[in-house]
Coordinates of C-alpha atoms and ligand atoms in Angstrom, one line a residue:
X1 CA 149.5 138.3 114.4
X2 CA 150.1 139.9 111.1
X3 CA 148.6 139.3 107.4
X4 CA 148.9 141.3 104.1
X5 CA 145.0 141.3 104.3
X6 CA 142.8 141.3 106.8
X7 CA 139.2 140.9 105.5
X8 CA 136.5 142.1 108.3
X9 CA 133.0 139.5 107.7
X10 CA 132.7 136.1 105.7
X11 CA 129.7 136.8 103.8
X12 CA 129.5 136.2 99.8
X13 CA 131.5 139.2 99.2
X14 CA 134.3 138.9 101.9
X15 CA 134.5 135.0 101.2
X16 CA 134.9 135.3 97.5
X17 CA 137.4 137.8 97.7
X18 CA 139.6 135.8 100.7
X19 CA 139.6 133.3 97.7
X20 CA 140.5 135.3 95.4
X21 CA 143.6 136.6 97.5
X22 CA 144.7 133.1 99.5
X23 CA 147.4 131.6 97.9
X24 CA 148.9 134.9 96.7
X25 CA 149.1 136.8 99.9
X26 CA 148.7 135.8 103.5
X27 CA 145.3 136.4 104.3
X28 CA 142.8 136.3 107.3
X29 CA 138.5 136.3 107.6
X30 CA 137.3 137.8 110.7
X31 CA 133.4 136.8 110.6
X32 CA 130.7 138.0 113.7
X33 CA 128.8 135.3 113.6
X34 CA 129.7 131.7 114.5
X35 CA 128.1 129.8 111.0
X36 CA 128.2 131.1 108.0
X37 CA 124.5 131.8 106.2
X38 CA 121.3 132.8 108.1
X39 CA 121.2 136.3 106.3
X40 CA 117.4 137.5 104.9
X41 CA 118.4 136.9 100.9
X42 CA 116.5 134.9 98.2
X43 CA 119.7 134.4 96.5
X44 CA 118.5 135.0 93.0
X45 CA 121.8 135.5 91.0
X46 CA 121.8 136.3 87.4
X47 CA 123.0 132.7 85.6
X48 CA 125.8 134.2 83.2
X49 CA 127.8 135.8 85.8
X50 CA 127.5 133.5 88.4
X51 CA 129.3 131.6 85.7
X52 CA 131.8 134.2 84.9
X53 CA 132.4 135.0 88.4
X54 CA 132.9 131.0 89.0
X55 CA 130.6 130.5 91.6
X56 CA 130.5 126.7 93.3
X57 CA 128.4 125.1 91.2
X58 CA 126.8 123.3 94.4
X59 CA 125.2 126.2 96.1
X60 CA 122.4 126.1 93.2
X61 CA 118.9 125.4 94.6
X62 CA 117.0 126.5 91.1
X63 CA 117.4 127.4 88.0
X64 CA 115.0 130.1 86.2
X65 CA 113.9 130.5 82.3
X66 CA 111.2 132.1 82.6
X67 CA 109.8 135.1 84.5
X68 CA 105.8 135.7 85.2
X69 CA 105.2 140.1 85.3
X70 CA 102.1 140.4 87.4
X71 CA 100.4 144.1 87.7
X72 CA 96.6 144.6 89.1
X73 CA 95.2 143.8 85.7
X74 CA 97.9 142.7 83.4
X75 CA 100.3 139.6 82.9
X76 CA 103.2 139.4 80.4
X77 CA 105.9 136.7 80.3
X78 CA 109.6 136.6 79.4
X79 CA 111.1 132.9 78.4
X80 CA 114.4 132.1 77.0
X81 CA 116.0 128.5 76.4
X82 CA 118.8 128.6 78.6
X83 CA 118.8 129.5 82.4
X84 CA 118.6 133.3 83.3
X85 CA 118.9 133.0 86.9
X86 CA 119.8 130.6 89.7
X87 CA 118.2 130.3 93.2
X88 CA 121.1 129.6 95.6
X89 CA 121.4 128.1 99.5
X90 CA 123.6 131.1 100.9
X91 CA 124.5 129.1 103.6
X92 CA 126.1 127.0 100.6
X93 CA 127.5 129.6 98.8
X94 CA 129.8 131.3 101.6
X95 CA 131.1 128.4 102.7
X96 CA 131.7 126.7 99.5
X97 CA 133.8 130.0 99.0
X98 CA 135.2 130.0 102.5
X99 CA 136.3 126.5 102.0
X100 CA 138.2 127.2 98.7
X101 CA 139.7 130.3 100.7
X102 CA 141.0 128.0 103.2
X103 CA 142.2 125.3 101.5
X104 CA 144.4 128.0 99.5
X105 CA 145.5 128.9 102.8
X106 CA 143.7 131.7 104.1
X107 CA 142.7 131.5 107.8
X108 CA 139.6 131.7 109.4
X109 CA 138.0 133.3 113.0
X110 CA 134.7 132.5 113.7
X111 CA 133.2 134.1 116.3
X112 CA 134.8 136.8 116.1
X113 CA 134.1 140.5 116.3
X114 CA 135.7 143.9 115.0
X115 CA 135.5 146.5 117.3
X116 CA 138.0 149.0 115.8
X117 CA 141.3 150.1 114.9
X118 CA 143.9 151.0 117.0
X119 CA 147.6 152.4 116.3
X120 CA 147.2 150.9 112.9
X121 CA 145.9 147.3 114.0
X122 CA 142.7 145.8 114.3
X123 CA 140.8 145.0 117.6
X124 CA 138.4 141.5 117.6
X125 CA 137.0 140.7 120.1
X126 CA 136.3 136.5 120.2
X127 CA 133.8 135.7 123.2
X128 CA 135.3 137.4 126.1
X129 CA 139.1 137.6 125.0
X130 CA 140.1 140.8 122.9
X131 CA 143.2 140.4 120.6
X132 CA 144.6 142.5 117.7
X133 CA 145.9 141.2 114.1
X134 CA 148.3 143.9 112.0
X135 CA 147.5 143.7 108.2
X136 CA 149.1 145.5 105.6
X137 CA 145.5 145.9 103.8
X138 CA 142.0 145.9 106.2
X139 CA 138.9 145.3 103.7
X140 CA 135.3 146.2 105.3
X141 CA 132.9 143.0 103.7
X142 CA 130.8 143.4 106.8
X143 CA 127.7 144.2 105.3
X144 CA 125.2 147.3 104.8
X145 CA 125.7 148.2 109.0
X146 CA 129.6 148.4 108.3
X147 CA 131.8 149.2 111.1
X148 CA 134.2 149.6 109.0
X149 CA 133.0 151.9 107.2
X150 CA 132.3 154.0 110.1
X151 CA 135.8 154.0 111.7
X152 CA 136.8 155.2 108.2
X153 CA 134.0 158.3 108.3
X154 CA 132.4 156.9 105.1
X155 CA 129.5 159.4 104.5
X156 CA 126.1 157.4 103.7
X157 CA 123.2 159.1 101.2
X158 CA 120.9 156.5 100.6
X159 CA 117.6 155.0 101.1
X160 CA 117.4 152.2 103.8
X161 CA 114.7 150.1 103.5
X162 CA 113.7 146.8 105.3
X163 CA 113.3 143.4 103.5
X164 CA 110.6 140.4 103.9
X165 CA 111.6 137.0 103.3
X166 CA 109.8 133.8 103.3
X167 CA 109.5 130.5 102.4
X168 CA 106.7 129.1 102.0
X169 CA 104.4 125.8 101.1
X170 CA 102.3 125.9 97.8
X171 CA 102.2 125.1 94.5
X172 CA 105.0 126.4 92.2
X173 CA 105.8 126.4 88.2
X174 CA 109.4 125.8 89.5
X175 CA 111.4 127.2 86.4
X176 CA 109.4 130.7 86.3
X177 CA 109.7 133.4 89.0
X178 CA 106.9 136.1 89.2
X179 CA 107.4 139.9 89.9
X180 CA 104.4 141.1 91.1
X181 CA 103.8 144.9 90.8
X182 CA 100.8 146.7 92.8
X183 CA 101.4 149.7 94.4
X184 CA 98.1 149.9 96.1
X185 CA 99.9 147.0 98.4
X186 CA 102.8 148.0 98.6
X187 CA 104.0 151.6 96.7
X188 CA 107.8 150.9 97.6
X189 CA 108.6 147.9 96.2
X190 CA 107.5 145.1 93.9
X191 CA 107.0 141.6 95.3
X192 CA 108.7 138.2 94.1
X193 CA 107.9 134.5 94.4
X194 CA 110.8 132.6 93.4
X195 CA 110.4 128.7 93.9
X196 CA 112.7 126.5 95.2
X197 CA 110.8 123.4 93.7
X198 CA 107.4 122.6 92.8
X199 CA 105.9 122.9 96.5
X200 CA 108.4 125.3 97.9
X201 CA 109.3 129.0 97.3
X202 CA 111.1 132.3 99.0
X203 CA 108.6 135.1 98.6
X204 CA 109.7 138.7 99.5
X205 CA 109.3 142.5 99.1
X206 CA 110.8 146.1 100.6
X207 CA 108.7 147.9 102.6
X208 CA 106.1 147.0 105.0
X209 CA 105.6 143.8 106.6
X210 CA 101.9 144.5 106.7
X211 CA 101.9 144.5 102.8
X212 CA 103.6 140.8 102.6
X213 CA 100.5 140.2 104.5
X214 CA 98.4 141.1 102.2
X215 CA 99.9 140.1 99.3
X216 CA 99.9 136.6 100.3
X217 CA 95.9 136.9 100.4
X218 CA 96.6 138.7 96.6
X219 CA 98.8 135.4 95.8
X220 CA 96.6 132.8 97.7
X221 CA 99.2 131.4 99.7
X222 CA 97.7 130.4 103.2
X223 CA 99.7 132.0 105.8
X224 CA 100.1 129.3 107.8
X225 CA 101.8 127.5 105.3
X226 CA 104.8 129.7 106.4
X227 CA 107.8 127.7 106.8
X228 CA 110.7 130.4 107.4
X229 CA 110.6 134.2 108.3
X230 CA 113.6 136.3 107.9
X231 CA 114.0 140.1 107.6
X232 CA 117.3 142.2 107.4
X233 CA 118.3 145.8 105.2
X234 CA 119.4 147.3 102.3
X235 CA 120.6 150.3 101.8
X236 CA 120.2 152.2 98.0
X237 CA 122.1 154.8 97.2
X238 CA 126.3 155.6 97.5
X239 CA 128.6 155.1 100.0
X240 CA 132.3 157.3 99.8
X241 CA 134.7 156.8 100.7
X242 CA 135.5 153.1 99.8
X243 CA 139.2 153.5 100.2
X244 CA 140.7 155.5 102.5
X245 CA 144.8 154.9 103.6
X246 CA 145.4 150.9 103.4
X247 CA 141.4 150.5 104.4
X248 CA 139.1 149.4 101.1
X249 CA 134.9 148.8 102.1
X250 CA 133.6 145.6 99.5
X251 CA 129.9 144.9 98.9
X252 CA 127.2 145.8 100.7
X253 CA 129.7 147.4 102.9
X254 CA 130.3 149.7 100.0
X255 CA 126.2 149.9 99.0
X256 CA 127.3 147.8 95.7
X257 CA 123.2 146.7 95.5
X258 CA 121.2 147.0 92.3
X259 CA 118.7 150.0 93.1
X260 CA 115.8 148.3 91.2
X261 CA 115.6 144.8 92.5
X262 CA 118.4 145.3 95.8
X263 CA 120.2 142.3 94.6
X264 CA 124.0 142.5 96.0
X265 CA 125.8 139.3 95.0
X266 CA 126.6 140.0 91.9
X267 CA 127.8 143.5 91.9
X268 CA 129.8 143.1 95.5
X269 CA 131.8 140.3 93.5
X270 CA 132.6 142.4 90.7
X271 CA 134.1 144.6 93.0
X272 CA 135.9 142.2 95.2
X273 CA 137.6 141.0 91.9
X274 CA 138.3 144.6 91.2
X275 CA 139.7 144.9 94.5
X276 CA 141.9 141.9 94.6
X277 CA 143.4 142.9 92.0
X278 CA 144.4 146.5 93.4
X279 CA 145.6 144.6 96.2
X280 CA 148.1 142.2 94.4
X281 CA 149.3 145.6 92.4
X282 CA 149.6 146.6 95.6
X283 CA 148.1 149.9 94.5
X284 CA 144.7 150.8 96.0
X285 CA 144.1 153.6 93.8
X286 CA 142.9 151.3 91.0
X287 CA 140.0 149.6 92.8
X288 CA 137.4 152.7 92.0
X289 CA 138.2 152.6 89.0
X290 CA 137.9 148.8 88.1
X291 CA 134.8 148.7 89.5
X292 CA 133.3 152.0 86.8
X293 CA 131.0 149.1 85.4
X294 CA 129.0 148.5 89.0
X295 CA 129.0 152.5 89.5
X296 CA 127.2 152.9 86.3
X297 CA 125.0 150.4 87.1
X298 CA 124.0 151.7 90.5
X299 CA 123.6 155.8 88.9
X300 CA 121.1 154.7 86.4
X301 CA 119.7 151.7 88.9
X302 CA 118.9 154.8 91.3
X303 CA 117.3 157.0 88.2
X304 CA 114.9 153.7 87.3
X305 CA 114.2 153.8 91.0
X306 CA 113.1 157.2 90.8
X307 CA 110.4 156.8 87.9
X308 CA 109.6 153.8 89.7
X309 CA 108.7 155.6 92.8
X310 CA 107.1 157.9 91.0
X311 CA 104.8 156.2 88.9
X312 CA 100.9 155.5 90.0
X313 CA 99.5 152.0 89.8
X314 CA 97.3 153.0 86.6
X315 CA 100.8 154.2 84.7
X316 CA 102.2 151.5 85.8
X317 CA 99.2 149.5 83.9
X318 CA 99.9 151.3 81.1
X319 CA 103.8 150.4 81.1
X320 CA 102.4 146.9 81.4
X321 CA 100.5 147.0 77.9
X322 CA 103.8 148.7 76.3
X323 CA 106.1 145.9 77.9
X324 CA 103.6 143.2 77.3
X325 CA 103.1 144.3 73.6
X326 CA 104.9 141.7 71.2
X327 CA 107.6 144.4 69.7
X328 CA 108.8 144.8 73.7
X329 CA 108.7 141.5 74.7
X330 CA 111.0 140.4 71.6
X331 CA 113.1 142.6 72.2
X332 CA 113.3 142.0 75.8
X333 CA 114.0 138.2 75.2
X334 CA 116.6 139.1 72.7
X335 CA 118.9 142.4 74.5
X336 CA 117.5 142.6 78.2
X337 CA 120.4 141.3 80.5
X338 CA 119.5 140.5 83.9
X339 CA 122.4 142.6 85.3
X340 CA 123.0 145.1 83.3
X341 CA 119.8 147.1 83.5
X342 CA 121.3 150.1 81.8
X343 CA 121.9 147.4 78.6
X344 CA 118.2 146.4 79.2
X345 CA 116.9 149.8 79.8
X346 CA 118.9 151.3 76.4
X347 CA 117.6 148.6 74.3
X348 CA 114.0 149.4 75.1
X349 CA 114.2 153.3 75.1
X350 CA 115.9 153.2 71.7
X351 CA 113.2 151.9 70.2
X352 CA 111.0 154.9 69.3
X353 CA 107.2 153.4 69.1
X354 CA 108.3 151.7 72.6
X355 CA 109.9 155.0 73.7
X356 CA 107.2 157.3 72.5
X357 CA 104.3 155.5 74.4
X358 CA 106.3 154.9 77.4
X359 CA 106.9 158.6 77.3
X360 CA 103.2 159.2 77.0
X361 CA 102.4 157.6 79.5
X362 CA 105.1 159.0 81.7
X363 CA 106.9 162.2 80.8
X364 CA 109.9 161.5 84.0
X365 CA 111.1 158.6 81.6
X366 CA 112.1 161.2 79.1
X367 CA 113.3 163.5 82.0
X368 CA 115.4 160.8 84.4
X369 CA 116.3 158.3 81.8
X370 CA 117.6 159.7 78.8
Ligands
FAD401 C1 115.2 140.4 102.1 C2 116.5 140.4 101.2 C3 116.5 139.7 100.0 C4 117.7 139.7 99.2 N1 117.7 139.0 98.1 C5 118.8 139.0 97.3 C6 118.9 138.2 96.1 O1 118.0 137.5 95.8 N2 120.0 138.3 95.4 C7 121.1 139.1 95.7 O2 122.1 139.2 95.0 N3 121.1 139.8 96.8 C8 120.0 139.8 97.6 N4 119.9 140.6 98.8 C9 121.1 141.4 99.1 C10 122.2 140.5 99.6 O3 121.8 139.8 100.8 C11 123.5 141.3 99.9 O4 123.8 142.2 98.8 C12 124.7 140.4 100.2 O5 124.4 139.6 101.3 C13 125.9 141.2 100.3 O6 127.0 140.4 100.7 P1 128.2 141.0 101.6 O7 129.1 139.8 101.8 O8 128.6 142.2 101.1 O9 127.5 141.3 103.0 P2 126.7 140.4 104.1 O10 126.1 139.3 103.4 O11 125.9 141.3 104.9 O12 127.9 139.8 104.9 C14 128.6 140.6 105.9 C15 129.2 139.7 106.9 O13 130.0 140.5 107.8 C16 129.7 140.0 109.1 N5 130.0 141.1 110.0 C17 129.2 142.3 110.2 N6 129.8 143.1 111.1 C18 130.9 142.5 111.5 C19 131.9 142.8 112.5 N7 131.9 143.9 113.2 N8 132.9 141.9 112.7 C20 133.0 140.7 112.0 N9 132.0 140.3 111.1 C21 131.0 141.2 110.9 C22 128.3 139.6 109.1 O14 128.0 138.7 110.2 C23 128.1 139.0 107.7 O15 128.4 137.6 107.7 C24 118.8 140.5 99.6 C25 118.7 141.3 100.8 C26 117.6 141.2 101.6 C27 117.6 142.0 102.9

């Protein structure tokens, strides 16, 4: 079998780009698993570019205007008029984009493993019959574990950690998510509540499960009101190569995650946009550099990562006073952008009353962001 593209896993990123291509150029979607969804993701997914990148409307679960920040001692909130994030069904989401990739023509194995290349082709393996499709483009979108990327020798520096993901019973403001920040649970990451409706919500972290433990004690949320339990990893650093010969990696494939909160969706679609259209140029060359906007992102997401990790839960108190502090918060309402943390960041640190207590308080800020 040939293709022009041959796109290895039908998650967000692979599906959105096989729609992206279908239609244009013959195209095929090679996918492991024999559903699409079941992946450990809340599937928060900043509202303006899910609109930009033209996401199915019908995968939305929630919409969010408000956001709850929750330290040991402190509580500030951020609310704007207009949706800043949604809450989407992933199962929904990849295969309301497989669906559109198909019925522009693209074609579709379930099932169906990549082992490899061989003498230029690709090897699948679908249950116990092994057969080979010849593309004139391979694209790895098969996730953080990429194959792919190995039989291309990508090198890996990054951090790996391992994500918690329930949903749970309770009671729920259902517009506002909370980011809960305590380092004396849990010094990797922060933890997030994000409802589904008024009685259900997915709640998460990084780290350790033992810490999701607790902090449902911290949040009150009975543990056997536990309705789902997922887990799965993210990686948080750089991946390199993501083009080598006619091979390109996508996504998490590529470690296109935001460093501060490990969201992927938004910045793997970017890049499968940027990608597509290297592919219709027929010029690989240009994907790196269409994609300079997630790379910048993911530099200074890995510098806020570093404060982060570096800050004690009592600075991290005192962050909380300067970001709680009317001057921050209206400011934050008016330039932060839920995607674009280097906008977000820029807006706060060129302030300088904000900048000079935040720098106060701690010194790396001046150091790692500026
Ligand atoms: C706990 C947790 C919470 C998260 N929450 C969010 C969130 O709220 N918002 C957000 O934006 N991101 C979130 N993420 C990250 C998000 O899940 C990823 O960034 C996103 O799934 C990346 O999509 P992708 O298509 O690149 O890769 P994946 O979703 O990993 O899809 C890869 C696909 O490739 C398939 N595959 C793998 N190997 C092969 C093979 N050899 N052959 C064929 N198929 C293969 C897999 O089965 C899979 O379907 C979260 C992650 C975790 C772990």
């Amino acid at each position: 079998m040939n293709y022009d593209a041959l796109i290895i896993g039908g998650g967000p990123v692979g599906n959105y780009l096989a729609s992206l291509l279908a239609g244009k150029m013959s195209v095929a979607v090679v996918e492991r698993k024999g559903a699409f969804g079941g992946k450990a993701c809340t599937g928060i997914i900043g509202a303006e570019n899910y609109e930009s990148l033209g996401l199915p409307d019908k995968a939305i679960l929630n919409a969010f205007k408000g956001a709850f920040f929750i330290s040991k001692t402190k509580v500030f909130e951020i609310h704007r008029q207009v949706p800043q994030a949604y809450l989407v069904d992933r199962k929904v989401l990849e295969r309301e984009l497989a669906k559109r990739a198909i019925k522009r023509g693209a074609d579709y194995y379930l099932a169906t493993n990549f082992v490899g290349f061989k003498d230029g082709k690709a090897i699948l393996q679908h249950l116990d019959s092994r057969f080979e499709i010849k593309a004139k483009y391979y694209v790895g979108a098969d996730g953080v574990n990429s194959k792919v990327a190995q039989e291309i020798g990508a090198k890996t520096r990054g951090e790996v950690l391992r994500g918690w993901e329930l949903e749970v019973l309770g009671n729920f403001r259902r517009e506002w998510v909370e980011v809960w920040v305590n380092k004396d649970i849990n010094p990797e990451f922060f933890f997030w509540v994000a409802p589904i409706n008024e009685e259900e919500a997915r709640i998460g972290t990084f780290g350790d499960v033992e810490s999701l433990a607790k902090f449902l004690k911290v949040r009150r949320i009975n543990p056997s009101n536990v309705l789902e339990i997922k887990s799965g990893a993210v990686v948080l650093g750089w991946r390199s190569p993501w083009v080598k010969d006619n091979v390109a990696l996508v996504g998490d494939a590529a470690l296109h995650i935001k460093p501060t909160t490990a969201g992927g969706i938004v910045f793997g679609s970017y890049c499968a946009r940027a990608l597509a259209k290297a592919i219709l140029n027929g010029n690989l060359a240009e994907y790196e550099k269409n994609c300079s906007w997630v790379k910048e992102q993911v530099k200074f997401g890995l510098r806020i990562r570093k404060v982060f990790k570096s800050l004690t839960q009592k600075e991290i108190e005192e962050i909380f006073e300067v970001l709680g502090s009317e001057d921050a918060r209206k400011l934050i309402i008016e330039k932060a952008d839920f995607d674009d943390h280097v906008k977000t960041a820029k807006a706060l640190l060129r302030n300088p009353r904000l900048l000079a207590r935040l720098i106060r308080i701690a010194p790396i800020i001046l150091r790692t962001l500026l």
